[in-house]
Amino acid sequence: MKRINSTWRVLIFFGIIILAIFLMVAVNSPLGRGRGGLVNVFEPTPGLEADPARAGISRNDNVKTALIKISGLDYNFEVADTERAKIRGLSDRDSMGRFAGMYFVFDQVGTNRMVMRDMRFPIDMIWLNGATVTDLAENIPLEPGRTESELSVYSNEIPGNGVLELPAGFIAEHGIKVGDRVEIGPSR
């Protein structure tokens, strides 16, 4: 009887260890992050480090903000610099509210893949590497009723460390093009 009890104890001990390892891997893997275990679409290129201090981020009413100068004009952006904020983005909103748009900040330079998850209005996207515009996507349409796997993925061709989401038509209205520079600083 003693032998059975010690065998069960060993089995339970190893079962707990295996379960703990499984949970650590599941939480830290891309499949374990995000809303409902959805795949994280933000995949930086390993080894190419960005300078997070360049973002000039400040807090305003518990919302992180940044003042970004585009085409000579200052705009106040909401900042998404955590995985949770990046996955949520502008989802389930009727407008950008009091901000010109959303600024997604990535810790590493890489390919930044974006989707229109639960969006209620069309947008333009500007990809940045530091303060330089590296790619553009204009008038991105809504995708109502699509599942996560059916959403179109928009990404940059040139590695970068930031994405600006703006109202649809902003790029055309302001003549933004690849190679333009922006200035990123703390919000006033």
Coordinates of N, CA and C in Angstrom, one line a residue:
M1 N 0.8 -1.2 0.0 CA 0.0 0.0 0.0 C 0.9 1.3 0.0
K2 N 2.0 1.2 0.8 CA 2.9 2.4 0.8 C 3.4 2.7 -0.6
R3 N 3.8 1.6 -1.3 CA 4.3 1.8 -2.7 C 3.4 2.5 -3.6
I4 N 2.1 2.1 -3.5 CA 1.1 2.8 -4.4 C 0.9 4.2 -4.0
N5 N 0.9 4.6 -2.8 CA 0.8 6.0 -2.4 C 2.0 6.8 -2.9
S6 N 3.2 6.3 -2.8 CA 4.3 7.0 -3.2 C 4.3 7.1 -4.8
T7 N 3.9 6.1 -5.4 CA 3.8 6.1 -6.9 C 2.8 7.2 -7.3
W8 N 1.6 7.3 -6.7 CA 0.6 8.3 -7.0 C 1.2 9.7 -6.7
R9 N 1.9 9.8 -5.6 CA 2.5 11.1 -5.3 C 3.5 11.6 -6.4
V10 N 4.3 10.7 -6.9 CA 5.3 11.0 -8.0 C 4.5 11.4 -9.2
L11 N 3.5 10.6 -9.6 CA 2.7 10.9 -10.8 C 2.0 12.3 -10.6
I12 N 1.4 12.5 -9.5 CA 0.8 13.8 -9.3 C 1.8 15.0 -9.4
F13 N 3.0 14.8 -8.8 CA 4.0 15.8 -8.8 C 4.4 16.1 -10.2
F14 N 4.7 15.0 -11.0 CA 5.1 15.3 -12.4 C 4.0 15.8 -13.3
G15 N 2.8 15.4 -13.0 CA 1.6 16.0 -13.7 C 1.5 17.5 -13.4
I16 N 1.7 17.9 -12.2 CA 1.7 19.3 -11.9 C 2.8 20.1 -12.6
I17 N 4.0 19.5 -12.6 CA 5.1 20.1 -13.3 C 4.8 20.3 -14.8
I18 N 4.3 19.2 -15.4 CA 3.9 19.3 -16.9 C 2.8 20.3 -17.1
L19 N 1.8 20.4 -16.3 CA 0.7 21.4 -16.4 C 1.3 22.8 -16.3
A20 N 2.2 23.0 -15.3 CA 2.8 24.3 -15.2 C 3.6 24.7 -16.4
I21 N 4.4 23.8 -16.9 CA 5.2 24.1 -18.2 C 4.2 24.4 -19.3
F22 N 3.2 23.6 -19.5 CA 2.2 23.9 -20.5 C 1.6 25.2 -20.4
L23 N 1.2 25.6 -19.2 CA 0.6 26.9 -19.0 C 1.6 28.1 -19.3
M24 N 2.8 27.9 -18.9 CA 3.8 28.9 -19.2 C 4.1 29.1 -20.7
V25 N 4.1 28.0 -21.4 CA 4.3 28.1 -22.9 C 3.1 28.7 -23.5
A26 N 1.9 28.3 -23.1 CA 0.7 28.8 -23.7 C 0.5 30.3 -23.5
V27 N 0.8 30.8 -22.3 CA 0.7 32.2 -22.0 C 1.7 33.0 -22.8
N28 N 2.9 32.5 -22.9 CA 4.0 33.3 -23.6 C 4.1 33.0 -25.1
S29 N 3.3 32.2 -25.7 CA 3.3 32.0 -27.1 C 2.4 32.9 -27.8
P30 N 2.5 33.2 -29.1 CA 1.6 34.1 -29.8 C 0.2 33.5 -29.8
L31 N 0.0 32.2 -29.7 CA -1.3 31.7 -29.7 C -2.0 31.9 -28.4
G32 N -1.3 32.1 -27.3 CA -1.8 32.2 -26.0 C -2.1 33.7 -25.6
R33 N -1.7 34.6 -26.5 CA -1.9 36.0 -26.2 C -3.2 36.6 -26.9
G34 N -3.6 37.7 -26.4 CA -4.7 38.4 -27.1 C -6.1 38.0 -26.7
R35 N -7.0 38.5 -27.4 CA -8.4 38.3 -27.1 C -8.8 36.9 -27.5
G36 N -9.3 36.1 -26.6 CA -9.8 34.7 -26.9 C -8.7 33.8 -27.5
G37 N -7.5 34.0 -27.2 CA -6.4 33.1 -27.7 C -6.2 33.4 -29.2
L38 N -6.5 34.5 -29.7 CA -6.3 34.8 -31.1 C -4.8 35.0 -31.4
V39 N -4.4 34.7 -32.6 CA -3.0 34.9 -33.0 C -2.7 36.3 -33.0
N40 N -1.5 36.6 -32.3 CA -1.0 37.9 -32.3 C -0.4 38.3 -33.7
V41 N -0.8 39.3 -34.3 CA -0.4 39.6 -35.6 C 0.8 40.6 -35.7
F42 N 1.4 40.9 -34.5 CA 2.5 41.8 -34.4 C 3.8 41.0 -34.3
E43 N 4.5 40.9 -35.4 CA 5.7 40.0 -35.4 C 6.9 40.8 -35.7
P44 N 7.7 41.3 -34.7 CA 8.9 42.0 -35.0 C 10.0 41.1 -35.6
T45 N 10.9 41.7 -36.3 CA 12.1 41.0 -36.8 C 13.1 40.9 -35.7
P46 N 13.4 39.7 -35.2 CA 14.4 39.5 -34.1 C 15.8 40.1 -34.5
G47 N 16.4 40.7 -33.5 CA 17.8 41.2 -33.7 C 17.9 42.7 -34.1
L48 N 16.8 43.2 -34.6 CA 16.8 44.6 -35.0 C 16.1 45.5 -33.9
E49 N 16.9 46.0 -33.1 CA 16.3 46.8 -31.9 C 16.0 48.2 -32.3
A50 N 14.8 48.7 -31.9 CA 14.4 50.1 -32.1 C 14.7 50.8 -30.8
D51 N 14.6 52.1 -30.9 CA 14.8 53.0 -29.7 C 13.5 53.4 -29.1
P52 N 13.0 52.7 -28.1 CA 11.7 53.1 -27.6 C 11.6 54.5 -27.0
A53 N 12.7 55.1 -26.6 CA 12.8 56.4 -26.0 C 12.4 57.5 -27.1
R54 N 12.6 57.1 -28.3 CA 12.3 58.1 -29.4 C 10.8 58.5 -29.5
A55 N 9.9 57.7 -28.9 CA 8.5 57.9 -29.1 C 8.0 59.1 -28.4
G56 N 8.6 59.7 -27.4 CA 8.1 60.9 -26.7 C 6.7 60.7 -26.2
I57 N 6.5 59.7 -25.5 CA 5.1 59.4 -25.0 C 4.9 60.0 -23.7
S58 N 3.7 60.6 -23.5 CA 3.3 61.2 -22.2 C 1.9 60.6 -21.9
R59 N 1.5 60.8 -20.6 CA 0.1 60.4 -20.2 C -0.8 61.6 -20.0
N60 N -2.0 61.4 -20.5 CA -3.0 62.5 -20.4 C -4.3 61.8 -20.1
D61 N -4.9 62.1 -19.0 CA -6.2 61.5 -18.6 C -6.1 59.9 -18.6
N62 N -5.0 59.4 -18.1 CA -4.8 57.9 -18.1 C -4.7 57.3 -19.5
V63 N -4.6 58.1 -20.5 CA -4.4 57.6 -21.9 C -3.0 58.1 -22.3
K64 N -2.2 57.2 -22.8 CA -0.9 57.6 -23.3 C -1.1 58.3 -24.7
T65 N -0.4 59.5 -24.8 CA -0.5 60.3 -26.0 C 0.9 60.7 -26.5
A66 N 0.9 61.1 -27.8 CA 2.1 61.6 -28.4 C 1.7 62.7 -29.4
L67 N 2.5 63.8 -29.4 CA 2.2 64.8 -30.4 C 3.1 64.5 -31.6
I68 N 2.5 64.4 -32.7 CA 3.2 64.0 -34.0 C 2.9 65.1 -35.0
K69 N 4.1 65.6 -35.6 CA 4.0 66.6 -36.6 C 4.1 65.9 -38.0
I70 N 3.0 66.1 -38.8 CA 2.9 65.5 -40.1 C 2.6 66.6 -41.1
S71 N 3.4 66.7 -42.1 CA 3.2 67.8 -43.2 C 3.1 69.1 -42.5
G72 N 4.0 69.4 -41.5 CA 4.0 70.7 -40.9 C 3.0 71.0 -39.9
L73 N 2.0 70.1 -39.6 CA 0.9 70.3 -38.7 C 1.0 69.3 -37.5
D74 N 0.7 69.8 -36.3 CA 0.8 69.0 -35.1 C -0.6 68.3 -34.9
Y75 N -0.5 67.0 -34.5 CA -1.6 66.2 -34.2 C -1.4 65.4 -33.0
N76 N -2.4 65.3 -32.1 CA -2.4 64.5 -30.9 C -2.9 63.1 -31.2
F77 N -2.0 62.1 -30.9 CA -2.4 60.7 -31.1 C -2.5 60.0 -29.8
E78 N -3.4 59.0 -29.8 CA -3.5 58.1 -28.7 C -2.4 57.0 -29.0
V79 N -1.7 56.6 -27.9 CA -0.6 55.6 -28.1 C -1.0 54.2 -27.7
A80 N -0.6 53.2 -28.5 CA -0.8 51.8 -28.2 C 0.6 51.2 -28.2
D81 N 1.1 51.0 -27.0 CA 2.5 50.5 -26.8 C 2.6 49.2 -26.0
T82 N 1.4 48.6 -25.6 CA 1.4 47.3 -24.9 C 0.7 46.3 -25.9
E83 N 0.9 45.1 -25.7 CA 0.3 44.0 -26.5 C -1.2 44.2 -26.5
R84 N -1.8 44.4 -25.3 CA -3.2 44.5 -25.2 C -3.8 45.7 -25.9
A85 N -3.1 46.8 -25.8 CA -3.5 48.1 -26.5 C -3.4 47.9 -28.0
K86 N -2.4 47.2 -28.5 CA -2.2 47.0 -29.9 C -3.2 46.1 -30.5
I87 N -3.6 45.0 -29.8 CA -4.6 44.1 -30.3 C -6.0 44.8 -30.3
R88 N -6.3 45.6 -29.2 CA -7.5 46.3 -29.2 C -7.6 47.4 -30.2
G89 N -6.5 48.2 -30.3 CA -6.5 49.3 -31.3 C -7.7 50.2 -31.2
L90 N -8.3 50.4 -32.4 CA -9.4 51.3 -32.5 C -10.7 50.4 -32.6
S91 N -10.7 49.1 -32.3 CA -11.8 48.2 -32.4 C -13.0 48.7 -31.5
D92 N -14.2 48.5 -32.0 CA -15.4 48.8 -31.3 C -15.6 50.2 -30.9
R93 N -15.0 51.1 -31.7 CA -15.2 52.6 -31.5 C -16.0 53.1 -32.7
D94 N -16.7 54.2 -32.5 CA -17.5 54.9 -33.6 C -16.6 55.9 -34.3
S95 N -15.6 56.4 -33.6 CA -14.7 57.4 -34.2 C -13.4 57.4 -33.4
M96 N -12.4 58.2 -33.8 CA -11.2 58.3 -33.1 C -11.3 59.2 -31.9
G97 N -12.5 59.8 -31.7 CA -12.7 60.7 -30.5 C -11.9 62.0 -30.7
R98 N -11.3 62.4 -29.6 CA -10.5 63.6 -29.5 C -9.1 63.6 -30.1
F99 N -8.7 62.4 -30.6 CA -7.4 62.2 -31.1 C -7.4 62.2 -32.7
A100 N -6.3 62.6 -33.3 CA -6.2 62.6 -34.7 C -6.1 61.1 -35.2
G101 N -5.6 60.2 -34.3 CA -5.5 58.8 -34.7 C -4.8 58.0 -33.6
M102 N -4.3 56.9 -34.0 CA -3.7 56.0 -33.0 C -2.2 55.7 -33.5
Y103 N -1.3 55.8 -32.6 CA 0.1 55.5 -32.9 C 0.5 54.2 -32.2
F104 N 0.8 53.2 -33.0 CA 1.3 51.9 -32.5 C 2.8 51.9 -32.4
V105 N 3.3 51.7 -31.2 CA 4.8 51.7 -31.0 C 5.3 50.2 -30.8
F106 N 6.3 49.8 -31.6 CA 6.8 48.5 -31.5 C 8.3 48.6 -30.9
D107 N 8.6 47.6 -30.0 CA 9.9 47.6 -29.4 C 11.1 47.3 -30.3
Q108 N 10.7 46.6 -31.4 CA 11.8 46.2 -32.3 C 11.4 46.6 -33.7
V109 N 12.4 46.8 -34.6 CA 12.1 47.1 -36.0 C 11.8 45.7 -36.7
G110 N 10.7 45.7 -37.4 CA 10.3 44.5 -38.1 C 9.0 44.7 -39.0
T111 N 8.4 43.7 -39.4 CA 7.2 43.7 -40.1 C 6.0 43.9 -39.2
N112 N 5.2 44.9 -39.3 CA 4.1 45.2 -38.4 C 2.8 44.9 -39.2
R113 N 2.2 43.8 -38.8 CA 1.0 43.3 -39.5 C -0.3 43.9 -38.8
M114 N -1.2 44.5 -39.5 CA -2.4 45.1 -38.9 C -3.6 44.5 -39.5
V115 N -4.7 44.5 -38.8 CA -6.0 44.0 -39.3 C -7.1 45.0 -38.9
M116 N -8.2 44.9 -39.5 CA -9.4 45.8 -39.2 C -10.4 45.0 -38.3
R117 N -9.9 44.5 -37.2 CA -10.7 43.8 -36.2 C -11.7 44.7 -35.6
D118 N -13.0 44.3 -35.8 CA -14.2 45.0 -35.2 C -14.1 46.5 -35.4
M119 N -13.6 47.0 -36.6 CA -13.6 48.4 -36.9 C -15.0 48.9 -37.4
R120 N -15.3 50.1 -37.0 CA -16.6 50.7 -37.4 C -16.4 51.9 -38.4
F121 N -15.2 52.2 -38.8 CA -15.0 53.3 -39.8 C -13.7 52.9 -40.5
P122 N -13.6 53.3 -41.8 CA -12.4 53.1 -42.6 C -11.2 54.0 -42.2
I123 N -10.0 53.6 -42.4 CA -8.8 54.3 -42.0 C -7.7 54.3 -43.1
D124 N -6.7 55.2 -42.9 CA -5.5 55.1 -43.6 C -4.4 54.6 -42.6
M125 N -3.4 53.9 -43.1 CA -2.3 53.5 -42.2 C -1.0 54.0 -42.8
I126 N -0.1 54.5 -41.9 CA 1.2 55.0 -42.3 C 2.2 54.2 -41.4
W127 N 3.1 53.5 -42.1 CA 4.2 52.7 -41.4 C 5.4 53.6 -41.2
L128 N 6.0 53.6 -40.1 CA 7.2 54.4 -39.8 C 8.4 53.5 -39.4
N129 N 9.6 54.0 -39.7 CA 10.8 53.5 -39.1 C 11.5 54.7 -38.5
G130 N 11.4 54.8 -37.2 CA 11.8 56.0 -36.5 C 10.9 57.1 -36.9
A131 N 11.4 58.2 -37.6 CA 10.6 59.3 -38.0 C 10.4 59.4 -39.5
T132 N 10.7 58.3 -40.2 CA 10.5 58.2 -41.7 C 9.4 57.4 -42.1
V133 N 8.5 57.9 -43.0 CA 7.4 57.1 -43.6 C 8.0 56.1 -44.5
T134 N 7.7 54.8 -44.2 CA 8.2 53.7 -45.0 C 7.2 53.0 -45.9
D135 N 5.9 53.1 -45.5 CA 4.8 52.4 -46.3 C 3.5 53.1 -46.0
L136 N 2.5 52.9 -46.9 CA 1.2 53.6 -46.8 C 0.1 52.6 -47.2
A137 N -1.0 52.7 -46.6 CA -2.2 52.0 -47.0 C -3.4 53.0 -46.9
E138 N -4.1 53.2 -48.0 CA -5.2 54.2 -48.0 C -6.5 53.6 -48.1
N139 N -7.5 54.3 -47.4 CA -8.9 53.9 -47.4 C -9.1 52.4 -47.2
I140 N -8.6 51.9 -46.1 CA -8.8 50.5 -45.8 C -10.3 50.3 -45.4
P141 N -10.9 49.4 -46.1 CA -12.4 49.2 -45.9 C -12.7 48.4 -44.6
L142 N -13.9 48.5 -44.2 CA -14.4 47.7 -43.0 C -14.5 46.2 -43.5
E143 N -14.5 45.3 -42.5 CA -14.7 43.9 -42.8 C -15.7 43.3 -41.8
P144 N -16.9 43.8 -41.9 CA -17.9 43.3 -40.9 C -18.2 41.8 -41.1
G145 N -18.4 41.1 -40.0 CA -18.8 39.7 -40.1 C -17.7 38.7 -40.4
R146 N -16.5 39.2 -40.6 CA -15.4 38.3 -40.9 C -14.8 37.7 -39.6
T147 N -14.4 36.5 -39.6 CA -13.8 35.9 -38.5 C -12.3 36.3 -38.4
E148 N -11.6 36.1 -37.3 CA -10.2 36.5 -37.2 C -9.4 35.9 -38.4
S149 N -9.6 34.7 -38.7 CA -8.8 34.1 -39.8 C -9.1 34.6 -41.2
E150 N -10.3 35.3 -41.3 CA -10.7 35.8 -42.6 C -10.3 37.3 -42.8
L151 N -9.8 37.9 -41.8 CA -9.5 39.3 -41.9 C -8.3 39.5 -42.8
S152 N -8.3 40.6 -43.6 CA -7.2 41.0 -44.5 C -6.1 41.5 -43.6
V153 N -4.9 41.1 -44.0 CA -3.7 41.6 -43.2 C -3.0 42.6 -44.0
Y154 N -2.7 43.8 -43.4 CA -1.9 44.9 -44.0 C -0.6 45.0 -43.3
S155 N 0.5 45.0 -44.1 CA 1.8 45.1 -43.5 C 2.8 45.9 -44.3
N156 N 3.9 46.3 -43.7 CA 4.9 47.1 -44.3 C 5.9 46.2 -45.1
E157 N 6.4 46.8 -46.2 CA 7.4 46.1 -47.0 C 8.8 46.3 -46.4
I158 N 9.0 47.5 -45.9 CA 10.3 47.9 -45.3 C 10.2 47.8 -43.8
P159 N 11.1 47.1 -43.1 CA 10.9 47.0 -41.6 C 10.8 48.4 -40.9
G160 N 10.0 48.4 -39.9 CA 9.7 49.6 -39.2 C 9.4 49.4 -37.7
N161 N 9.1 50.4 -37.0 CA 8.8 50.3 -35.5 C 7.6 51.1 -35.1
G162 N 6.8 51.5 -36.1 CA 5.6 52.3 -35.7 C 4.6 52.3 -36.8
V163 N 3.3 52.4 -36.4 CA 2.2 52.6 -37.4 C 1.3 53.6 -36.9
L164 N 0.9 54.5 -37.8 CA -0.1 55.5 -37.5 C -1.4 55.1 -38.2
E165 N -2.5 55.1 -37.4 CA -3.8 54.9 -38.0 C -4.6 56.2 -38.0
L166 N -5.0 56.7 -39.1 CA -5.7 58.0 -39.3 C -7.0 57.8 -40.0
P167 N -7.8 58.9 -40.0 CA -9.1 58.8 -40.7 C -8.8 58.5 -42.2
A168 N -9.7 57.8 -42.9 CA -9.6 57.5 -44.3 C -9.5 58.8 -45.1
G169 N -8.6 58.9 -46.0 CA -8.5 60.1 -46.8 C -7.4 61.1 -46.3
F170 N -6.9 60.8 -45.1 CA -5.8 61.7 -44.6 C -4.6 61.8 -45.5
I171 N -4.1 60.6 -45.9 CA -2.9 60.5 -46.8 C -3.1 61.3 -48.0
A172 N -4.2 61.1 -48.7 CA -4.4 61.9 -50.0 C -4.6 63.4 -49.7
E173 N -5.3 63.7 -48.7 CA -5.6 65.1 -48.4 C -4.3 65.9 -48.1
H174 N -3.3 65.2 -47.4 CA -2.1 65.9 -47.0 C -0.9 65.5 -47.9
G175 N -1.1 64.7 -48.9 CA 0.0 64.4 -49.9 C 1.1 63.6 -49.2
I176 N 0.8 62.8 -48.3 CA 1.8 62.0 -47.6 C 2.4 61.0 -48.6
K177 N 3.7 60.8 -48.5 CA 4.4 59.8 -49.4 C 5.5 59.2 -48.7
V178 N 5.9 58.0 -49.2 CA 7.1 57.3 -48.6 C 8.3 58.2 -48.6
G179 N 9.0 58.2 -47.5 CA 10.2 59.0 -47.4 C 10.0 60.3 -46.7
D180 N 8.7 60.7 -46.5 CA 8.4 61.9 -45.7 C 8.9 61.7 -44.3
R181 N 9.1 62.8 -43.6 CA 9.5 62.7 -42.2 C 8.4 63.2 -41.3
V182 N 8.3 62.6 -40.1 CA 7.4 63.1 -39.1 C 8.2 63.4 -37.8
E183 N 7.7 64.3 -36.9 CA 8.3 64.6 -35.7 C 7.4 64.0 -34.6
I184 N 8.1 63.2 -33.7 CA 7.3 62.6 -32.6 C 7.8 63.1 -31.3
G185 N 6.8 63.7 -30.5 CA 7.2 64.2 -29.2 C 6.1 64.0 -28.2
P186 N 6.3 64.4 -27.0 CA 5.3 64.2 -25.9 C 4.1 65.2 -26.2
S187 N 3.0 64.7 -25.8 CA 1.8 65.5 -26.0 C 1.8 66.7 -25.1
R188 N 1.2 67.8 -25.5 CA 1.2 69.0 -24.7 C 0.1 69.0 -23.7

